[in-house]
Amino acid sequence: MNANTNYNLTDHKILHNNYLDGLATELKVEIILHLSNPTPLARCSRAWYATVNSPATKARWLTWRYGETHALFHAVRMGEPFINVGVVECLFAQKAHLSRYFIQRVMLGFGKYDCRLIDLKLTHNVRPLDLDRKKIIQSKIRSPWASNLSFDVFSRILKEGHDRFDGNNMPVRGNDMESFYYLSAGPLVISEARKKLQDNINEIERLITTFRFAPFPSRRRHIPESTESRSVNYDDYPPADGYENVRQLNVIARAILIQPNLVNVWKKIGYNEIVHDVNDLVMQGSLLILYPPTPTACWVKPGLDQVVKQLKDLQNIGFKLTDGLIGDALVLFEHRLKDIGEVLIDAFVIVRDLNSNTILSTCLRELLHPDKSLKRHDVLDYILDRIDDPQFEIISALENYGIVDNNLLDMAKLTLHTRLQYTPIVYRYMLVKFGKQSLVTKHLMREIIMVKIATSQSTNSPQHAAESNTIFNEYYKAKVPFEPQCLQLIKTCSSDFIVKCVFEGYLAKLFNFKVNFHPPRTARAPDLKEVTPFMQANSKKRTNKHVKKEKSDLQQEWQNVLYECYHGKGEFTDVFRTQIHKFIKRLDSLKEGNNFGSHSKQPKLLKFVHEELLTTSILN
């Protein structure tokens, strides 16, 4: 049976591969075009390998994925063995964009550094280098963009540029980005730049139409922390990774704001990605023109109609007011929201053609995006005070970003939670705003516990570990409750400190025992006195009876979880087992000393331990 099954599976696989190999070449190419990484497909068979690595297929894939304007840039970025003369020829045949600026940047980057010479200089340097200088040198040793091109690819690109742009008169050591900066009056304030740019408009258009000037693409907005590119200094020009810096793209965005028709000039040469490449910078720039950081004496605060007109004019030529841009705008003007916040939000409502509640929800969701890295709480406070049910919206955002993982039983996910997703100010603000018993705070406490346990088992990211330690201690001292379902995580914890916080601290207090455990002191948290605590509408005042009932229910819930945990399947860490054993022995000694009076008045956990756990103890 097993043999037949294996034969059938193998036979099916062969038929499947034969079927895929038999596909028409054009259909194979169409499949490849829709893959972000076709390399695994090349391993299927020789036929697929040949199709994937065909220069024509590579060129089409680049154009499909990155557009005609940036296809050649990404081909150079990928380097060998991806790029070769055949790929370059196919890109030129498929009308991939080539500019004089591209040639200039290739000239800047081509060629490898002499690593041995750099080592000798570092070794024989009389003056010790500071750390920043060493990092700059080390980043240059890594292969910068275009440095590892083969000579035949380099010469083919240079020849094409020579044929297209003025032959031997082409200024290969020039910089068209820098020329554009001065022609568009970059050094001048924007009020003075308008006339200067208009005077130079013909030369600017010639730079674009004749020499095909277009900026390089911007790098991904948020780069994973684990990547080596973190060490690259993005203020260097040209940057080692080849992507255009924000500073240079701001030059383009500023020129468009002064002369919007430049968008059409770029589109005429096939640079249709111009709107996408500088969308956020243009839209943010328009708001900064309306609300300058340092207003002049003659500045008049614009009204709603003026803001809407400015945004809609840009919208009419292709720019978009995206969700992310709305969040960025609020952070950009967080110090001035009391003055201009209402106008901004009303303008967003009109431009996006949405109701106020939807825009406010969008604002909150974007502000709670983990990549925002908020440094202040003001903008959160401003938006939350205008939302009817802020806790519901916050929890929805947390779930949307995967901050709250309801499946705490999946231990494999623990390794993914080695750092808090937000900056410390967010956790502190939520605690002050909603209180220790709120749903929001409890949800965040769950994340804090997961991170605390994960970092206690890892030796990486000491800075993140210190951050999570501080926030954990602050939440613990504020008496934010541990949820019973967290016990599934805590029993895997190897940190004696965390387990003590639960059993010798939180649970001891919950069941009215004397608490002898106190965490170490931490730095004093910033004072958030100006935050007004949230008051639930139509909330009833809790009576002593209600408080006692809630506490009794929580005690019972913990009892049930403890019983299931100790009598169910699963493993404990030695630390967890030791701490629980100490805790139960402590309870036993208290009973022997009759410190609680009659048995009927003992705390429920003590009764539970003796009546349930100790009868079938697995601790021995």
Coordinates of C-alpha atoms in Angstrom, one line a residue:
M1 CA 0.0 0.0 0.0
N2 CA 2.7 2.4 1.0
A3 CA 4.8 1.5 -2.0
N4 CA 1.8 2.0 -4.3
T5 CA 1.1 5.3 -2.7
N6 CA 4.7 6.5 -3.1
Y7 CA 4.6 5.4 -6.7
N8 CA 1.4 7.3 -7.4
L9 CA 2.7 10.4 -5.7
T10 CA 5.9 10.3 -7.7
D11 CA 4.0 9.6 -10.9
H12 CA 1.7 12.5 -10.2
K13 CA 4.7 14.8 -9.6
I14 CA 6.3 13.7 -12.9
L15 CA 3.1 14.3 -14.8
H16 CA 2.7 17.7 -13.0
N17 CA 6.3 18.8 -14.0
N18 CA 5.8 17.5 -17.5
Y19 CA 2.6 19.6 -17.8
L20 CA 4.4 22.7 -16.5
D21 CA 7.3 22.2 -18.8
G22 CA 4.9 21.8 -21.8
L23 CA 3.5 25.3 -21.3
A24 CA 4.1 27.8 -24.1
T25 CA 7.1 30.1 -23.5
E26 CA 4.9 33.2 -23.5
L27 CA 2.7 31.7 -20.8
K28 CA 5.7 30.8 -18.7
V29 CA 6.9 34.4 -19.0
E30 CA 3.5 35.7 -17.9
I31 CA 3.7 33.5 -14.8
I32 CA 7.2 34.7 -14.0
L33 CA 6.1 38.4 -14.3
H34 CA 3.7 38.0 -11.5
L35 CA 6.3 36.6 -9.0
S36 CA 8.2 38.8 -6.7
N37 CA 11.1 36.3 -6.8
P38 CA 11.1 33.8 -9.7
T39 CA 14.3 32.0 -8.5
P40 CA 12.5 29.0 -6.9
L41 CA 10.6 28.5 -10.2
A42 CA 14.0 28.2 -12.0
R43 CA 14.8 25.1 -9.9
C44 CA 11.8 23.2 -11.2
S45 CA 13.4 22.0 -14.4
R46 CA 16.0 22.9 -17.0
A47 CA 13.2 24.4 -19.2
W48 CA 12.1 26.7 -16.5
Y49 CA 15.7 27.6 -15.6
A50 CA 16.3 28.6 -19.2
T51 CA 13.1 30.7 -19.3
V52 CA 13.7 32.4 -15.9
N53 CA 17.3 33.3 -16.8
S54 CA 16.7 34.4 -20.3
P55 CA 17.8 38.1 -20.7
A56 CA 14.5 39.0 -22.4
T57 CA 12.5 37.5 -19.5
K58 CA 14.7 39.3 -16.9
A59 CA 14.2 42.6 -18.8
R60 CA 10.4 42.2 -19.0
W61 CA 10.3 41.2 -15.3
L62 CA 12.2 44.3 -14.3
T63 CA 10.0 46.6 -16.4
W64 CA 6.8 44.9 -15.2
R65 CA 7.9 45.1 -11.5
Y66 CA 9.6 48.5 -11.3
G67 CA 8.4 50.4 -14.4
E68 CA 10.3 51.6 -17.4
T69 CA 11.9 54.5 -15.5
H70 CA 13.5 52.5 -12.7
A71 CA 14.1 49.1 -14.4
L72 CA 17.7 49.8 -15.2
F73 CA 18.4 51.2 -11.7
H74 CA 17.2 47.9 -10.2
A75 CA 19.1 45.8 -12.7
V76 CA 22.3 47.5 -11.6
R77 CA 21.3 47.2 -7.9
M78 CA 20.9 43.4 -8.2
G79 CA 24.3 43.2 -9.8
E80 CA 25.9 40.0 -11.0
P81 CA 25.0 37.3 -11.9
F82 CA 21.5 38.9 -12.5
I83 CA 22.7 41.6 -14.9
N84 CA 24.8 41.0 -18.0
V85 CA 25.2 42.6 -21.4
G86 CA 22.3 40.6 -22.7
V87 CA 19.9 41.9 -20.0
V88 CA 21.1 45.5 -20.7
E89 CA 20.6 45.1 -24.4
C90 CA 17.0 43.8 -23.9
L91 CA 16.2 46.7 -21.5
F92 CA 17.3 49.2 -24.1
A93 CA 15.3 47.3 -26.8
Q94 CA 12.2 47.5 -24.4
K95 CA 12.6 51.3 -24.1
A96 CA 13.9 51.3 -20.5
H97 CA 14.6 54.8 -19.3
L98 CA 18.2 56.0 -19.6
S99 CA 19.1 59.5 -18.4
R100 CA 22.3 61.5 -18.4
Y101 CA 21.9 61.5 -14.6
F102 CA 22.0 57.7 -14.6
I103 CA 25.3 57.8 -16.4
Q104 CA 26.7 60.3 -13.9
R105 CA 25.7 58.1 -11.0
V106 CA 27.1 55.0 -12.6
M107 CA 30.4 56.8 -13.0
L108 CA 30.3 57.8 -9.4
G109 CA 29.7 54.3 -8.1
F110 CA 31.7 52.1 -10.6
G111 CA 34.7 50.2 -9.3
K112 CA 35.7 48.5 -6.1
Y113 CA 37.6 50.0 -3.2
D114 CA 41.0 48.7 -2.3
C115 CA 40.1 47.1 1.0
R116 CA 43.8 46.3 1.7
L117 CA 44.7 50.0 1.3
I118 CA 41.9 51.0 3.6
D119 CA 43.1 48.5 6.2
L120 CA 46.6 49.9 6.0
K121 CA 45.4 53.4 6.5
L122 CA 43.4 52.4 9.5
T123 CA 46.3 50.5 11.0
H124 CA 48.9 53.3 10.5
N125 CA 46.7 56.2 11.3
V126 CA 48.4 58.2 14.0
R127 CA 45.2 59.8 15.3
P128 CA 42.5 57.4 16.5
L129 CA 39.4 57.5 14.4
D130 CA 36.1 58.2 16.1
L131 CA 33.4 55.6 15.9
D132 CA 31.3 57.5 13.3
R133 CA 34.2 57.9 11.0
K134 CA 35.0 54.2 11.2
K135 CA 31.4 53.4 10.3
I136 CA 31.5 55.6 7.3
I137 CA 34.7 53.9 6.1
Q138 CA 33.3 50.5 6.7
S139 CA 30.1 51.3 4.8
K140 CA 32.1 52.4 1.8
I141 CA 34.0 49.1 1.8
R142 CA 30.7 47.3 1.3
S143 CA 29.8 47.2 -2.4
P144 CA 28.0 50.4 -3.2
W145 CA 25.5 50.7 -6.0
A146 CA 27.1 50.0 -9.4
S147 CA 30.5 49.2 -7.9
N148 CA 30.4 45.5 -8.8
L149 CA 29.3 45.9 -12.4
S150 CA 31.4 43.9 -14.9
F151 CA 33.4 46.1 -17.2
D152 CA 31.5 45.0 -20.3
V153 CA 28.2 46.0 -18.7
F154 CA 29.6 49.3 -17.5
S155 CA 31.1 50.1 -21.0
R156 CA 27.8 49.1 -22.7
I157 CA 25.8 51.5 -20.5
L158 CA 28.4 54.3 -21.0
K159 CA 28.4 53.8 -24.8
E160 CA 24.6 54.1 -24.9
G161 CA 24.8 57.3 -22.9
H162 CA 27.6 58.6 -25.2
D163 CA 25.4 57.9 -28.2
R164 CA 22.3 59.6 -26.8
F165 CA 23.7 62.6 -24.9
D166 CA 26.2 64.9 -26.7
G167 CA 28.9 62.3 -27.3
N168 CA 32.3 63.3 -25.9
N169 CA 30.8 66.6 -24.6
M170 CA 28.6 64.7 -22.1
P171 CA 29.6 65.9 -18.5
V172 CA 29.9 62.4 -17.0
R173 CA 31.5 64.0 -13.9
G174 CA 28.5 66.4 -13.6
N175 CA 25.4 66.0 -11.5
D176 CA 22.0 66.7 -13.0
M177 CA 20.3 66.4 -9.6
E178 CA 22.5 69.3 -8.4
S179 CA 21.8 71.3 -11.5
F180 CA 18.1 70.8 -11.0
Y181 CA 18.5 72.0 -7.4
Y182 CA 20.1 75.3 -8.4
L183 CA 17.8 75.8 -11.5
S184 CA 14.7 75.3 -9.3
A185 CA 16.0 77.9 -6.8
G186 CA 16.6 75.3 -4.1
P187 CA 18.8 77.7 -2.0
L188 CA 16.1 80.3 -1.9
V189 CA 13.0 80.5 0.4
I190 CA 9.9 79.5 -1.4
S191 CA 8.5 83.0 -1.7
E192 CA 11.6 84.1 -3.6
A193 CA 12.0 80.8 -5.5
R194 CA 8.9 81.2 -7.6
K195 CA 10.3 83.9 -9.8
K196 CA 13.7 82.3 -10.1
L197 CA 12.3 79.0 -11.1
Q198 CA 10.1 80.6 -13.7
D199 CA 13.1 82.4 -15.1
N200 CA 14.9 79.0 -15.5
I201 CA 11.8 77.0 -16.6
N202 CA 13.1 76.5 -20.2
E203 CA 16.5 75.2 -19.0
I204 CA 14.7 72.9 -16.5
E205 CA 12.4 71.5 -19.2
R206 CA 15.5 70.9 -21.4
L207 CA 17.2 69.0 -18.6
I208 CA 14.1 66.7 -18.4
T209 CA 13.2 66.4 -22.1
T210 CA 16.6 66.3 -23.7
F211 CA 18.7 64.7 -21.0
R212 CA 15.8 62.6 -19.6
F213 CA 16.5 63.7 -16.0
A214 CA 14.5 61.7 -13.5
P215 CA 15.4 61.0 -9.8
F216 CA 16.2 57.6 -8.7
P217 CA 13.5 55.7 -6.7
S218 CA 13.2 56.2 -3.0
R219 CA 14.1 53.4 -0.7
R220 CA 11.5 51.5 1.2
R221 CA 10.1 53.8 3.9
H222 CA 10.7 51.4 6.8
I223 CA 13.6 49.1 6.7
P224 CA 13.6 46.0 9.0
E225 CA 16.0 46.4 11.9
S226 CA 17.7 43.1 11.3
T227 CA 19.1 44.2 7.8
E228 CA 22.6 45.4 7.4
S229 CA 21.4 48.5 5.6
R230 CA 20.7 50.0 9.0
S231 CA 24.4 50.8 9.2
V232 CA 24.3 52.8 6.0
N233 CA 24.4 56.6 6.5
Y234 CA 21.6 57.8 4.3
D235 CA 22.7 61.4 4.6
D236 CA 25.8 60.5 2.4
Y237 CA 25.5 61.4 -1.2
P238 CA 25.4 59.4 -3.3
P239 CA 24.1 56.8 -0.8
A240 CA 25.7 53.4 -0.9
D241 CA 22.5 51.6 -1.7
G242 CA 21.8 53.8 -4.7
Y243 CA 18.3 54.9 -3.7
E244 CA 17.6 58.6 -3.7
N245 CA 17.7 60.3 -0.4
V246 CA 14.7 62.2 1.0
R247 CA 16.7 65.4 0.8
Q248 CA 17.1 65.1 -3.0
L249 CA 13.5 64.0 -3.5
N250 CA 12.4 67.1 -1.5
V251 CA 14.1 69.2 -4.2
I252 CA 11.8 67.5 -6.8
A253 CA 8.7 67.9 -4.6
R254 CA 9.4 71.6 -3.9
A255 CA 9.8 72.3 -7.6
I256 CA 6.4 70.6 -8.4
L257 CA 4.7 72.7 -5.7
I258 CA 6.0 75.8 -7.3
Q259 CA 5.4 74.7 -10.9
P260 CA 2.9 71.8 -11.0
N261 CA 3.1 71.5 -14.8
L262 CA 6.5 69.8 -14.3
V263 CA 4.5 66.6 -13.6
N264 CA 3.3 66.7 -17.2
V265 CA 6.8 67.4 -18.5
W266 CA 8.0 64.3 -16.8
K267 CA 5.1 62.2 -18.0
K268 CA 5.9 63.2 -21.6
I269 CA 9.2 61.4 -21.3
G270 CA 7.5 58.3 -19.9
Y271 CA 8.2 59.0 -16.2
N272 CA 4.7 58.1 -15.1
E273 CA 5.9 57.1 -11.7
I274 CA 6.7 60.7 -10.7
V275 CA 3.5 61.2 -8.8
H276 CA 3.9 57.9 -6.9
D277 CA 7.6 58.6 -6.1
V278 CA 7.1 62.0 -4.5
N279 CA 3.4 61.8 -3.5
D280 CA 3.8 62.1 0.3
L281 CA 6.6 64.8 0.0
V282 CA 4.4 66.9 -2.2
M283 CA 1.3 66.6 -0.1
Q284 CA 3.2 67.3 3.1
G285 CA 5.0 70.2 1.5
S286 CA 1.7 71.8 0.5
L287 CA 0.6 71.7 4.1
L288 CA 3.9 73.1 5.3
I289 CA 3.5 76.0 2.8
L290 CA 0.1 76.7 4.3
Y291 CA 1.3 76.3 7.8
P292 CA 5.1 77.1 7.9
P293 CA 7.1 76.0 10.9
T294 CA 8.3 79.6 11.5
P295 CA 5.6 81.9 10.1
T296 CA 6.6 85.4 8.9
A297 CA 5.1 88.6 10.3
C298 CA 2.8 88.9 7.3
W299 CA 1.5 85.3 7.4
V300 CA -2.2 84.8 7.8
K301 CA -3.6 81.5 9.0
P302 CA -5.4 79.9 6.1
G303 CA -9.0 78.8 6.4
L304 CA -10.7 75.6 5.6
D305 CA -11.5 76.5 2.0
Q306 CA -7.9 77.4 1.2
V307 CA -6.6 74.1 2.6
V308 CA -9.2 72.1 0.7
K309 CA -8.4 73.9 -2.6
Q310 CA -4.7 73.3 -2.2
L311 CA -5.1 69.6 -1.6
K312 CA -7.7 69.2 -4.3
D313 CA -5.6 71.0 -6.9
L314 CA -2.8 68.4 -6.3
Q315 CA -5.4 65.6 -6.3
N316 CA -6.5 66.8 -9.8
I317 CA -3.0 66.1 -11.2
G318 CA -2.7 62.7 -9.7
F319 CA -1.5 63.1 -6.1
K320 CA -3.4 61.3 -3.3
L321 CA -4.2 62.1 0.3
T322 CA -3.5 58.6 1.6
D323 CA -4.2 57.1 5.1
G324 CA -0.5 57.1 5.9
L325 CA -0.2 60.8 4.8
I326 CA -3.0 61.8 7.2
G327 CA -1.2 60.2 10.1
D328 CA 2.1 61.8 9.1
A329 CA 0.4 65.2 8.8
L330 CA -0.9 65.0 12.4
V331 CA 2.5 64.1 13.7
L332 CA 4.0 66.9 11.7
F333 CA 1.8 69.4 13.3
E334 CA 1.4 67.8 16.7
H335 CA 2.6 70.9 18.5
R336 CA -0.1 73.1 16.8
L337 CA -3.1 70.8 16.7
K338 CA -5.0 72.9 19.2
D339 CA -4.8 75.8 16.8
I340 CA -5.1 74.1 13.4
G341 CA -6.2 70.5 14.1
E342 CA -9.9 71.1 13.5
V343 CA -9.3 72.7 10.1
L344 CA -7.0 69.9 9.1
I345 CA -9.4 67.1 10.0
D346 CA -12.3 68.9 8.3
A347 CA -10.2 69.3 5.2
F348 CA -9.4 65.6 5.2
V349 CA -13.1 64.8 5.5
I350 CA -13.9 66.9 2.5
V351 CA -11.0 65.9 0.3
R352 CA -11.4 62.2 1.0
D353 CA -15.3 62.5 0.8
L354 CA -15.7 60.6 4.1
N355 CA -17.6 61.3 7.3
S356 CA -15.8 62.6 10.3
N357 CA -15.9 59.4 12.3
T358 CA -14.2 57.5 9.5
I359 CA -11.5 60.0 9.2
L360 CA -10.9 60.0 13.0
S361 CA -10.7 56.2 13.0
T362 CA -8.2 56.5 10.2
C363 CA -6.2 59.0 12.1
L364 CA -6.0 56.8 15.2
R365 CA -5.2 53.7 13.2
E366 CA -2.3 55.4 11.4
L367 CA -1.0 57.0 14.7
L368 CA -1.0 53.5 16.2
H369 CA 1.0 52.1 13.3
P370 CA 4.1 50.6 14.9
D371 CA 6.4 52.3 12.4
K372 CA 5.2 55.8 13.5
S373 CA 7.5 55.7 16.6
L374 CA 5.6 58.4 18.5
K375 CA 7.8 60.6 20.7
R376 CA 4.9 62.5 22.3
H377 CA 1.4 61.7 23.4
D378 CA -0.2 65.0 22.4
V379 CA -1.5 63.9 19.0
L380 CA -3.0 60.7 20.4
D381 CA -4.7 62.6 23.1
Y382 CA -6.1 65.1 20.6
I383 CA -7.7 62.4 18.4
L384 CA -8.9 60.1 21.2
D385 CA -10.8 63.0 22.8
R386 CA -12.8 63.3 19.6
I387 CA -13.7 59.6 19.2
D388 CA -17.0 58.3 20.7
D389 CA -15.7 54.8 21.7
P390 CA -11.9 55.2 21.8
Q391 CA -11.2 51.8 23.5
F392 CA -13.0 49.9 20.8
E393 CA -11.1 51.8 18.1
I394 CA -7.8 51.3 19.8
I395 CA -8.3 47.5 20.3
S396 CA -9.3 47.3 16.6
A397 CA -6.1 49.0 15.6
L398 CA -4.0 46.7 17.9
E399 CA -5.6 43.6 16.4
N400 CA -5.2 45.0 12.8
Y401 CA -1.4 45.3 13.4
G402 CA -1.1 42.0 15.2
I403 CA -0.1 43.7 18.5
V404 CA -2.6 41.6 20.4
D405 CA -2.1 37.9 19.8
N406 CA -5.2 36.1 21.1
N407 CA -3.5 32.7 20.6
L408 CA -1.2 32.7 23.6
L409 CA -0.9 28.9 23.4
D410 CA 1.3 29.1 20.3
M411 CA 4.8 29.1 21.8
A412 CA 6.4 29.3 18.3
K413 CA 5.1 32.9 18.0
L414 CA 7.0 33.9 21.2
T415 CA 10.2 34.3 19.3
L416 CA 8.6 37.0 17.2
H417 CA 7.9 39.2 20.2
T418 CA 11.4 40.3 21.2
R419 CA 10.6 44.0 21.3
L420 CA 7.7 46.3 22.2
Q421 CA 5.9 47.5 19.1
Y422 CA 5.5 51.0 20.4
T423 CA 7.6 53.6 22.0
P424 CA 7.4 53.9 25.9
I425 CA 5.3 57.0 25.7
V426 CA 2.4 55.1 24.1
Y427 CA 2.2 52.5 26.9
R428 CA 2.5 55.2 29.6
Y429 CA -0.2 57.4 28.0
M430 CA -2.7 54.5 27.6
L431 CA -2.2 53.6 31.3
V432 CA -2.9 57.2 32.4
K433 CA -5.7 57.8 30.0
F434 CA -7.7 54.6 30.5
G435 CA -6.5 53.2 33.9
K436 CA -5.2 49.9 35.1
Q437 CA -8.5 48.0 34.7
S438 CA -9.3 49.1 31.1
L439 CA -9.5 46.7 28.2
V440 CA -6.8 48.7 26.4
T441 CA -4.3 48.5 29.2
K442 CA -5.0 44.8 29.7
H443 CA -4.4 44.1 26.1
L444 CA -1.1 46.0 26.1
M445 CA -0.1 44.2 29.3
R446 CA -0.5 40.9 27.4
E447 CA 1.9 42.2 24.8
I448 CA 4.3 43.5 27.5
I449 CA 4.3 40.0 29.2
M450 CA 5.0 38.2 25.9
V451 CA 7.9 40.6 25.1
K452 CA 9.3 40.4 28.7
I453 CA 9.3 36.6 28.5
A454 CA 10.8 36.5 25.0
T455 CA 13.6 38.9 25.9
S456 CA 14.4 37.0 29.1
Q457 CA 15.1 34.0 26.9
S458 CA 17.2 35.9 24.4
T459 CA 20.6 37.6 24.6
N460 CA 19.9 40.0 21.7
S461 CA 18.8 43.6 21.7
P462 CA 19.8 44.8 25.2
Q463 CA 18.3 48.2 24.5
H464 CA 14.9 46.7 23.7
A465 CA 15.1 44.4 26.7
A466 CA 15.8 47.4 28.9
E467 CA 12.8 49.2 27.4
S468 CA 10.5 46.3 28.0
N469 CA 11.8 45.9 31.5
T470 CA 11.0 49.5 32.4
I471 CA 7.4 49.3 30.9
F472 CA 6.7 46.0 32.6
N473 CA 7.8 47.4 36.0
E474 CA 5.7 50.5 35.5
Y475 CA 2.6 48.4 34.6
Y476 CA 3.2 46.0 37.5
K477 CA 3.6 48.9 40.0
A478 CA 0.5 50.5 38.6
K479 CA -1.3 47.2 39.5
V480 CA -2.4 46.3 36.0
P481 CA -3.8 42.8 36.4
F482 CA -2.3 39.6 35.0
E483 CA -4.9 37.8 33.0
P484 CA -5.5 34.1 33.9
Q485 CA -4.9 33.0 30.3
C486 CA -1.3 34.4 30.5
L487 CA -0.4 31.5 32.7
Q488 CA 0.1 29.4 29.6
L489 CA 2.9 31.8 28.7
I490 CA 4.3 32.2 32.2
K491 CA 4.8 28.5 32.7
T492 CA 7.3 28.6 29.9
C493 CA 9.2 31.5 31.4
S494 CA 12.7 31.0 32.7
S495 CA 12.9 34.4 34.4
D496 CA 12.6 34.1 38.2
F497 CA 11.6 37.7 38.4
I498 CA 8.6 37.5 36.2
V499 CA 7.3 34.4 38.0
K500 CA 7.7 36.1 41.3
C501 CA 5.8 39.1 40.1
V502 CA 2.9 36.8 39.3
F503 CA 2.8 34.5 42.3
E504 CA 4.5 36.3 45.1
G505 CA 3.2 39.7 44.0
Y506 CA 0.0 39.8 42.0
L507 CA -1.7 36.6 43.2
A508 CA -0.6 37.0 46.8
K509 CA -2.3 40.4 46.8
L510 CA -5.4 39.2 44.9
F511 CA -6.0 36.5 47.6
N512 CA -5.2 38.9 50.5
F513 CA -1.8 37.5 51.5
K514 CA 1.0 39.6 52.7
V515 CA 3.2 40.7 49.8
N516 CA 6.9 40.4 50.6
F517 CA 8.1 40.7 47.0
H518 CA 8.9 44.2 45.5
P519 CA 10.5 44.8 42.1
P520 CA 13.6 46.9 41.9
R521 CA 13.3 50.6 41.5
T522 CA 13.2 52.0 38.0
A523 CA 13.7 55.5 36.5
R524 CA 10.8 57.8 37.2
A525 CA 8.3 57.8 34.4
P526 CA 7.5 61.2 32.7
D527 CA 4.6 63.0 34.3
L528 CA 1.5 63.1 32.2
K529 CA -0.6 65.3 34.5
E530 CA -2.1 67.2 31.5
V531 CA -3.8 64.0 30.3
T532 CA -7.4 63.9 31.2
P533 CA -8.5 60.3 32.2
F534 CA -11.2 58.9 30.0
M535 CA -14.6 58.6 31.5
Q536 CA -16.9 56.0 29.9
A537 CA -20.2 57.7 28.9
N538 CA -23.2 56.4 30.9
S539 CA -20.9 54.5 33.2
K540 CA -22.3 53.6 36.6
K541 CA -20.3 54.1 39.8
R542 CA -19.1 50.7 41.1
T543 CA -20.3 49.9 44.6
N544 CA -18.3 47.9 47.1
K545 CA -20.6 45.0 46.4
H546 CA -19.7 45.1 42.7
V547 CA -16.0 45.3 43.5
K548 CA -16.1 42.3 45.8
K549 CA -18.1 40.3 43.3
E550 CA -15.6 41.1 40.5
K551 CA -12.7 40.1 42.8
S552 CA -14.4 36.9 43.8
D553 CA -15.1 36.0 40.2
L554 CA -11.4 36.7 39.3
Q555 CA -10.2 34.5 42.2
Q556 CA -12.4 31.7 41.0
E557 CA -11.2 32.1 37.4
W558 CA -7.6 31.9 38.6
Q559 CA -8.3 28.8 40.6
N560 CA -9.8 27.1 37.6
V561 CA -6.8 28.0 35.4
L562 CA -4.3 26.9 38.1
Y563 CA -6.1 23.5 38.4
E564 CA -6.2 23.0 34.6
C565 CA -2.6 24.0 34.2
Y566 CA -1.2 21.7 36.9
H567 CA -3.3 18.7 36.0
G568 CA -3.3 19.1 32.3
K569 CA -0.6 18.2 29.8
G570 CA 2.3 20.5 29.2
E571 CA 5.7 21.3 30.6
F572 CA 6.9 23.8 33.1
T573 CA 10.3 25.5 33.3
D574 CA 12.3 24.7 36.4
V575 CA 12.0 28.3 37.6
F576 CA 8.2 28.2 37.3
R577 CA 8.0 24.9 39.2
T578 CA 10.4 26.1 41.9
Q579 CA 8.6 29.4 42.4
I580 CA 5.2 27.7 42.6
H581 CA 6.5 25.1 45.1
K582 CA 7.8 28.0 47.3
F583 CA 4.5 29.7 47.0
I584 CA 2.5 26.7 48.1
K585 CA 4.8 25.9 50.9
R586 CA 4.4 29.4 52.1
L587 CA 0.6 29.0 52.1
D588 CA 1.0 25.7 53.9
S589 CA 3.1 27.3 56.7
L590 CA 0.6 30.1 57.0
K591 CA -2.2 27.5 57.6
E592 CA -0.2 25.7 60.2
G593 CA 0.4 28.9 62.1
N594 CA -3.4 29.6 62.1
N595 CA -2.7 33.0 60.8
F596 CA -6.0 33.0 59.0
G597 CA -8.3 31.9 61.8
S598 CA -10.9 29.2 61.0
H599 CA -10.7 27.2 57.8
S600 CA -13.8 28.7 56.5
K601 CA -12.3 32.2 56.5
Q602 CA -9.0 31.2 54.8
P603 CA -8.3 32.9 51.5
K604 CA -9.8 30.9 48.7
L605 CA -6.4 30.1 47.1
L606 CA -5.3 28.4 50.3
K607 CA -8.4 26.3 50.5
F608 CA -8.1 25.5 46.8
V609 CA -4.5 24.4 47.2
H610 CA -5.2 22.0 50.1
E611 CA -8.5 20.7 48.8
E612 CA -7.6 20.3 45.2
L613 CA -3.9 20.6 44.3
L614 CA -2.2 19.0 47.2
T615 CA -4.5 15.9 47.1
T616 CA -3.1 15.0 43.7
S617 CA 0.1 17.0 43.7
I618 CA 2.5 16.6 40.8
L619 CA 5.2 18.6 42.5
N620 CA 6.7 15.7 44.3

